[in-house]
Coordinates of C-alpha atoms and ligand atoms in Angstrom, one line a residue:
M1180 CA 0.0 0.0 0.0
E1181 CA 1.4 3.4 -0.9
N1182 CA -1.1 5.7 0.4
I1183 CA -4.2 6.3 2.5
I1184 CA -7.0 8.6 1.4
N1185 CA -10.1 9.2 3.6
N1186 CA -8.9 6.2 5.7
I1187 CA -9.0 4.0 2.6
P1188 CA -5.7 2.1 1.7
V1189 CA -4.6 2.9 -1.9
T1190 CA -2.4 0.9 -4.3
K1191 CA -1.7 3.2 -7.2
C1192 CA -1.3 2.0 -10.8
E1193 CA 2.3 2.1 -12.1
K1194 CA 1.5 4.1 -15.1
S1195 CA -1.6 6.2 -15.8
K1196 CA -3.5 5.4 -19.0
I1197 CA -4.8 9.0 -19.3
S1198 CA -2.5 10.2 -22.0
D1199 CA -4.0 7.5 -24.3
V1200 CA -7.5 8.9 -23.9
D1201 CA -9.1 11.4 -26.4
F1202 CA -11.3 13.4 -24.1
N1203 CA -13.0 15.0 -27.1
N1204 CA -14.3 11.6 -28.4
L1205 CA -15.6 9.6 -25.5
A1206 CA -18.3 7.0 -26.2
F1207 CA -20.4 6.7 -23.1
G1208 CA -19.1 4.1 -20.6
S1209 CA -16.4 2.6 -22.6
V1210 CA -13.1 4.1 -21.3
F1211 CA -12.3 3.5 -17.6
S1212 CA -10.2 5.5 -15.2
D1213 CA -7.0 4.3 -13.6
H1214 CA -8.4 3.0 -10.3
M1215 CA -11.4 1.3 -8.8
L1216 CA -12.6 0.8 -5.2
V1217 CA -13.1 -2.8 -4.1
C1218 CA -14.8 -4.0 -0.9
D1219 CA -15.4 -7.6 0.0
Y1220 CA -18.1 -9.2 2.1
K1221 CA -16.9 -12.3 3.8
N1222 CA -17.6 -14.2 7.0
G1223 CA -20.7 -12.1 7.7
A1224 CA -19.2 -8.6 7.4
W1225 CA -18.1 -6.0 4.8
E1226 CA -14.3 -5.7 5.0
T1227 CA -12.4 -2.3 4.8
P1228 CA -12.6 -1.0 1.2
T1229 CA -9.3 -0.6 -0.8
I1230 CA -8.5 1.3 -3.9
V1231 CA -6.5 -0.6 -6.5
P1232 CA -5.6 -0.2 -10.2
Y1233 CA -8.6 -0.9 -12.6
Q1234 CA -8.2 -4.5 -13.5
P1235 CA -10.2 -7.7 -14.4
I1236 CA -11.6 -9.8 -11.5
T1237 CA -11.3 -13.6 -11.3
L1238 CA -14.4 -15.6 -10.2
D1239 CA -15.1 -19.3 -9.7
P1240 CA -17.5 -20.7 -12.4
S1241 CA -19.9 -21.5 -9.6
A1242 CA -20.0 -17.9 -8.4
K1243 CA -23.7 -17.2 -7.8
I1244 CA -23.8 -14.1 -9.8
F1245 CA -23.6 -16.3 -12.9
H1246 CA -26.5 -18.5 -12.0
Y1247 CA -28.9 -16.7 -9.7
G1248 CA -28.3 -13.1 -10.8
Q1249 CA -27.6 -11.5 -7.4
S1250 CA -26.4 -8.2 -9.0
I1251 CA -27.3 -4.6 -8.3
F1252 CA -25.8 -1.3 -9.4
E1253 CA -26.1 2.4 -9.3
G1254 CA -25.4 5.2 -11.9
M1255 CA -24.2 8.6 -10.9
K1256 CA -21.8 11.4 -12.1
A1257 CA -19.0 13.6 -10.8
Y1258 CA -18.9 17.1 -12.3
K1259 CA -15.9 19.6 -12.4
D1260 CA -16.7 23.3 -12.3
T1261 CA -14.6 26.1 -13.9
N1262 CA -12.5 26.3 -10.7
E1263 CA -11.7 22.6 -11.0
D1264 CA -13.8 21.9 -7.9
V1265 CA -15.5 18.5 -8.0
W1266 CA -19.2 17.9 -7.2
L1267 CA -21.6 15.1 -6.7
F1268 CA -25.4 15.3 -7.1
R1269 CA -27.5 13.8 -4.3
P1270 CA -25.0 11.0 -3.7
M1271 CA -26.6 9.8 -0.5
D1272 CA -29.7 9.0 -2.5
N1273 CA -27.7 6.6 -4.7
C1274 CA -26.2 5.1 -1.6
K1275 CA -29.6 4.6 0.0
R1276 CA -31.1 3.2 -3.3
L1277 CA -28.2 0.7 -3.5
N1278 CA -29.1 -0.6 -0.1
I1279 CA -32.8 -0.7 -1.0
S1280 CA -31.8 -2.8 -4.0
A1281 CA -29.5 -4.9 -1.8
K1282 CA -32.3 -5.7 0.6
R1283 CA -34.6 -6.9 -2.2
L1284 CA -32.0 -9.2 -3.7
A1285 CA -31.0 -10.6 -0.3
I1286 CA -27.6 -9.0 -0.5
P1287 CA -26.1 -7.7 2.7
E1288 CA -26.5 -3.9 3.0
L1289 CA -23.3 -1.9 2.7
P1290 CA -22.2 0.6 5.4
E1291 CA -23.0 4.1 4.0
A1292 CA -19.6 5.4 5.1
Y1293 CA -17.8 2.8 2.9
F1294 CA -19.8 4.1 -0.1
M1295 CA -19.4 7.8 0.5
E1296 CA -15.8 7.9 1.8
G1297 CA -14.7 5.2 -0.7
L1298 CA -16.2 7.2 -3.5
K1299 CA -14.7 10.5 -2.4
A1300 CA -11.3 8.9 -2.0
L1301 CA -11.5 7.4 -5.5
L1302 CA -12.5 10.7 -7.0
K1303 CA -9.7 12.5 -5.3
L1304 CA -7.2 10.0 -6.7
D1305 CA -8.6 10.0 -10.3
S1306 CA -9.7 13.6 -10.4
N1307 CA -7.8 14.2 -13.6
W1308 CA -10.2 11.8 -15.3
I1309 CA -13.2 14.1 -14.7
P1310 CA -13.7 15.9 -18.1
T1311 CA -13.7 19.6 -18.2
N1312 CA -15.2 20.0 -21.7
S1313 CA -18.7 21.3 -21.9
G1314 CA -21.3 18.7 -20.8
G1315 CA -18.6 16.2 -19.9
S1316 CA -18.6 14.3 -16.6
L1317 CA -17.2 11.3 -14.9
Y1318 CA -19.8 8.5 -15.0
I1319 CA -19.7 6.5 -11.7
R1320 CA -20.8 2.9 -11.6
P1321 CA -21.0 1.4 -8.0
F1322 CA -22.2 -2.2 -8.0
I1323 CA -22.5 -5.3 -5.9
F1324 CA -22.6 -8.9 -7.0
A1325 CA -22.5 -12.4 -5.5
S1326 CA -19.0 -13.7 -5.6
G1327 CA -19.6 -16.6 -3.3
N1328 CA -19.6 -20.1 -4.9
G1329 CA -22.1 -23.0 -5.2
F1330 CA -24.7 -24.5 -7.5
H1331 CA -27.5 -24.3 -5.0
A1332 CA -30.2 -21.7 -5.3
S1333 CA -29.7 -19.7 -2.2
P1334 CA -28.1 -16.3 -1.4
A1335 CA -24.3 -16.3 -1.6
N1336 CA -22.0 -16.0 1.4
A1337 CA -19.6 -13.7 -0.3
Y1338 CA -20.1 -10.4 -2.3
K1339 CA -18.0 -7.8 -3.9
F1340 CA -18.8 -4.1 -4.0
I1341 CA -16.9 -2.2 -6.7
I1342 CA -16.9 1.4 -7.8
A1343 CA -15.5 1.9 -11.3
T1344 CA -15.6 5.2 -13.2
A1345 CA -15.7 6.2 -16.9
P1346 CA -15.1 9.7 -18.3
S1347 CA -17.9 10.6 -20.7
G1348 CA -18.7 13.4 -23.1
A1349 CA -22.0 15.3 -23.3
Y1350 CA -24.7 12.8 -23.8
F1351 CA -27.0 13.7 -26.7
S1352 CA -29.6 11.1 -27.1
G1353 CA -31.2 13.0 -30.0
K1354 CA -35.0 13.0 -30.3
V1355 CA -36.2 9.4 -29.9
K1356 CA -39.1 7.5 -31.4
V1357 CA -40.6 5.1 -28.9
A1358 CA -43.1 2.2 -28.9
I1359 CA -45.7 1.9 -26.2
E1360 CA -45.4 -1.7 -25.1
E1361 CA -48.5 -3.8 -25.5
K1362 CA -47.3 -7.2 -24.6
Y1363 CA -44.0 -7.5 -22.6
S1364 CA -43.5 -6.1 -19.0
R1365 CA -40.3 -4.8 -17.4
S1366 CA -41.6 -5.5 -13.9
A1367 CA -44.6 -6.7 -11.9
N1368 CA -46.3 -6.0 -8.6
G1369 CA -44.3 -7.7 -5.9
G1370 CA -41.3 -8.0 -8.2
V1371 CA -37.9 -6.2 -8.3
G1372 CA -38.8 -3.3 -10.7
Y1373 CA -38.0 -0.7 -8.0
A1374 CA -34.5 -2.2 -7.5
K1375 CA -31.6 -1.4 -9.8
A1376 CA -31.0 -5.1 -10.3
G1377 CA -29.1 -6.4 -13.4
G1378 CA -31.8 -8.8 -14.3
N1379 CA -34.3 -6.0 -14.9
Y1380 CA -32.2 -4.8 -17.7
A1381 CA -31.6 -8.3 -19.2
G1382 CA -35.4 -8.7 -19.4
Q1383 CA -35.7 -5.4 -21.3
F1384 CA -33.3 -6.2 -24.1
Y1385 CA -35.4 -8.6 -26.1
P1386 CA -38.6 -6.5 -26.2
T1387 CA -36.4 -3.5 -27.0
Q1388 CA -34.8 -5.4 -29.9
L1389 CA -38.2 -6.2 -31.3
A1390 CA -39.1 -2.5 -31.1
I1391 CA -35.9 -1.5 -32.8
Q1392 CA -36.6 -3.9 -35.7
K1393 CA -39.9 -2.0 -36.2
G1394 CA -38.1 1.3 -36.4
Y1395 CA -38.3 2.6 -32.9
N1396 CA -35.4 3.5 -30.6
Q1397 CA -36.9 2.6 -27.2
V1398 CA -39.9 1.0 -25.4
I1399 CA -42.3 2.8 -23.1
W1400 CA -43.1 0.3 -20.4
T1401 CA -46.7 -0.1 -19.4
D1402 CA -48.2 -1.7 -16.3
D1403 CA -47.9 -5.5 -16.4
N1404 CA -51.5 -6.1 -15.5
T1405 CA -53.4 -4.1 -18.2
H1406 CA -50.7 -2.4 -20.3
E1407 CA -53.0 0.6 -20.2
Y1408 CA -50.8 2.9 -18.1
I1409 CA -47.4 4.2 -19.0
E1410 CA -44.7 3.8 -16.4
E1411 CA -41.1 4.2 -17.7
A1412 CA -39.2 5.1 -20.8
G1413 CA -36.5 2.5 -21.5
A1414 CA -34.1 2.8 -18.6
M1415 CA -35.5 6.2 -17.7
N1416 CA -38.5 7.6 -15.9
I1417 CA -41.1 9.3 -18.1
F1418 CA -42.7 12.7 -18.1
V1419 CA -45.7 13.8 -20.2
R1420 CA -46.8 17.3 -20.8
I1421 CA -50.5 17.8 -21.7
N1422 CA -51.3 21.5 -22.2
D1423 CA -49.2 23.1 -19.4
T1424 CA -49.4 20.3 -16.9
L1425 CA -46.4 18.1 -16.5
M1426 CA -47.2 14.5 -15.4
T1427 CA -45.2 11.5 -14.3
A1428 CA -46.3 8.1 -12.9
P1429 CA -46.1 7.6 -9.2
T1430 CA -43.3 5.3 -8.0
S1431 CA -44.3 1.8 -7.1
D1432 CA -43.0 -1.8 -6.8
R1433 CA -42.6 -1.6 -10.6
I1434 CA -40.8 1.7 -11.1
L1435 CA -37.3 2.9 -10.2
D1436 CA -37.4 5.9 -7.9
G1437 CA -35.2 8.0 -10.2
I1438 CA -33.1 10.8 -8.6
T1439 CA -33.4 12.9 -11.8
R1440 CA -37.2 12.3 -11.8
K1441 CA -37.7 13.5 -8.2
S1442 CA -35.3 16.5 -8.8
I1443 CA -37.3 17.5 -11.9
I1444 CA -40.5 17.4 -10.0
E1445 CA -39.1 19.8 -7.4
I1446 CA -37.5 22.1 -9.9
A1447 CA -40.6 22.2 -12.1
E1448 CA -42.7 23.1 -9.0
A1449 CA -40.3 25.8 -8.0
E1450 CA -40.6 27.2 -11.6
G1451 CA -44.3 27.4 -11.1
I1452 CA -45.1 24.5 -13.5
N1453 CA -48.2 22.5 -12.5
V1454 CA -46.9 19.0 -11.8
E1455 CA -49.1 16.0 -11.3
V1456 CA -47.8 12.7 -10.0
K1457 CA -50.5 10.3 -11.3
K1458 CA -51.3 7.2 -13.2
I1459 CA -51.1 8.2 -16.9
S1460 CA -53.3 6.2 -19.2
V1461 CA -52.2 5.4 -22.7
N1462 CA -55.7 6.5 -23.8
E1463 CA -55.3 10.0 -22.4
V1464 CA -51.9 10.4 -24.1
V1465 CA -53.3 9.1 -27.5
E1466 CA -56.4 11.4 -27.1
A1467 CA -54.1 14.4 -26.3
A1468 CA -51.9 13.6 -29.3
K1469 CA -55.0 13.6 -31.5
N1470 CA -56.5 16.8 -30.2
G1471 CA -53.2 18.7 -30.1
S1472 CA -52.9 19.1 -26.3
L1473 CA -50.0 16.7 -26.0
K1474 CA -47.0 19.1 -26.0
E1475 CA -44.0 17.0 -24.8
M1476 CA -42.9 13.6 -23.6
F1477 CA -39.4 13.0 -22.2
G1478 CA -37.4 10.5 -20.3
S1479 CA -35.3 11.4 -17.3
G1480 CA -32.2 9.8 -16.0
T1481 CA -28.6 10.4 -14.9
A1482 CA -27.0 9.7 -18.2
A1483 CA -29.0 12.0 -20.6
V1484 CA -30.7 14.1 -17.8
V1485 CA -33.7 14.6 -20.1
S1486 CA -34.3 12.8 -23.4
P1487 CA -37.0 14.3 -25.5
I1488 CA -39.4 12.0 -27.4
A1489 CA -40.2 13.0 -31.0
A1490 CA -42.9 10.4 -31.7
F1491 CA -44.6 7.4 -30.2
G1492 CA -46.2 4.3 -31.7
Y1493 CA -49.3 2.5 -30.3
K1494 CA -51.4 -0.2 -31.9
G1495 CA -49.9 0.3 -35.3
T1496 CA -50.2 4.1 -35.5
D1497 CA -47.4 6.6 -35.0
Y1498 CA -48.1 9.9 -33.3
D1499 CA -45.7 12.9 -33.7
L1500 CA -45.0 15.4 -31.0
P1501 CA -44.7 19.1 -31.8
E1502 CA -41.3 20.8 -32.0
L1503 CA -41.5 23.4 -29.2
E1504 CA -39.1 26.4 -28.9
N1505 CA -39.4 26.8 -25.2
S1506 CA -39.9 23.3 -24.0
Y1507 CA -40.2 22.3 -20.4
A1508 CA -37.5 19.6 -21.2
S1509 CA -34.9 22.2 -22.2
L1510 CA -35.7 24.5 -19.3
L1511 CA -35.6 21.7 -16.7
K1512 CA -32.4 20.3 -18.2
K1513 CA -30.7 23.7 -18.0
R1514 CA -31.8 24.2 -14.4
I1515 CA -30.7 20.8 -13.2
T1516 CA -27.3 20.8 -15.0
D1517 CA -26.6 24.4 -13.7
I1518 CA -26.9 23.0 -10.2
Q1519 CA -24.8 19.9 -11.0
Y1520 CA -22.0 21.9 -12.6
N1521 CA -22.0 24.6 -9.8
R1522 CA -23.1 27.3 -12.3
T1523 CA -25.9 28.5 -10.1
D1524 CA -26.8 28.5 -6.4
D1525 CA -28.3 25.3 -5.1
P1526 CA -31.5 26.2 -3.2
F1527 CA -32.3 22.5 -2.7
G1528 CA -29.0 21.6 -1.0
W1529 CA -28.3 18.8 -3.5
R1530 CA -24.7 19.4 -4.4
V1531 CA -21.9 17.7 -2.4
K1532 CA -18.3 18.8 -2.7
V1533 CA -15.7 16.1 -3.0
Ligands
PLP2510 C1 -35.2 1.7 -15.1 C2 -34.7 3.0 -14.8 N1 -35.6 4.0 -14.5 C3 -35.2 5.2 -14.2 C4 -33.8 5.6 -14.1 C5 -33.4 7.0 -13.8 O1 -32.9 7.0 -12.5 P1 -31.9 8.2 -12.1 O2 -32.5 9.5 -12.4 O3 -31.6 8.0 -10.7 O4 -30.6 8.0 -12.9 C6 -32.8 4.6 -14.3 C7 -31.4 4.8 -14.2 O5 -30.8 5.7 -14.6 C8 -33.3 3.3 -14.7 O6 -32.4 2.3 -14.9

């Protein structure tokens, strides 16, 4: 061990890879910073985290992650302001959500200090990796998986918590065309939809591939029972604006409690926008599209912040959304990113300095 940061032992890499990286051409989540945080759960307790060079991990073929899918993760970002100060956005919410996911997947909960102090130590060490170009950020991926062995279907007795980071450029999703799902479900009552569990995403891929074959970019998930209510947009929460009311579905067993979603609700209300958290029926959205009162639909999530929807398909018909000059989507994206990058004050107390 060469170093201690925030009480975390650090083994530094011998040579940084940073000079090989073109910071002006970063595909999202595909280049990784020099170090990662690793913390093992063994013999009934989480051990002290350590920071080591970013590297592959070796697992036994019987490791339970491969068979029973005990795997959860988070997604968050670090932002550098013009003074080179580094900021996180509501990081405790990610920490708490990781433990909500852990509980549901019978994974032992992680001490919050390991998450927060470990993350801050990692960011201090790899702060050069946080992009400074406009819209750039360091994407942070904390995750836990079952590393314990055995071909029997029961929770593992060993786990690994890792935080890896990936510099990313501004994320422009473009305007997307979405299909409202009429058959498949992302999640169900009593299931794991509210957890950020790897299997939720595996289950989304096939229906999404089918939608892509039909010319759409993404699926709008509907409730598993009737498919009459819209719930999420791909791996994002969803907002619908009818006239000047902004609506989003209430969180439930089936919906991820997105940090961007709840921030957008608060910012929109502070801007004087009428926000309704309510079940949104496909019928009311289709009717609004037909009578011209449907103004906007957008997804919300850490990666893209807001992702405007250009058109949606339902029961064989496509409906276009209007091009608005002063959309709620662009206003809300500006407000939230201004807070994240420390370009404005933070009346909500969401920013945390590293
Ligand atoms: C299924 C799903 N819904 C919503 C979100 C948005 O959550 P957040 O705003 O916390 O990134 C995510 C993750 O980004 C997600 O995976």
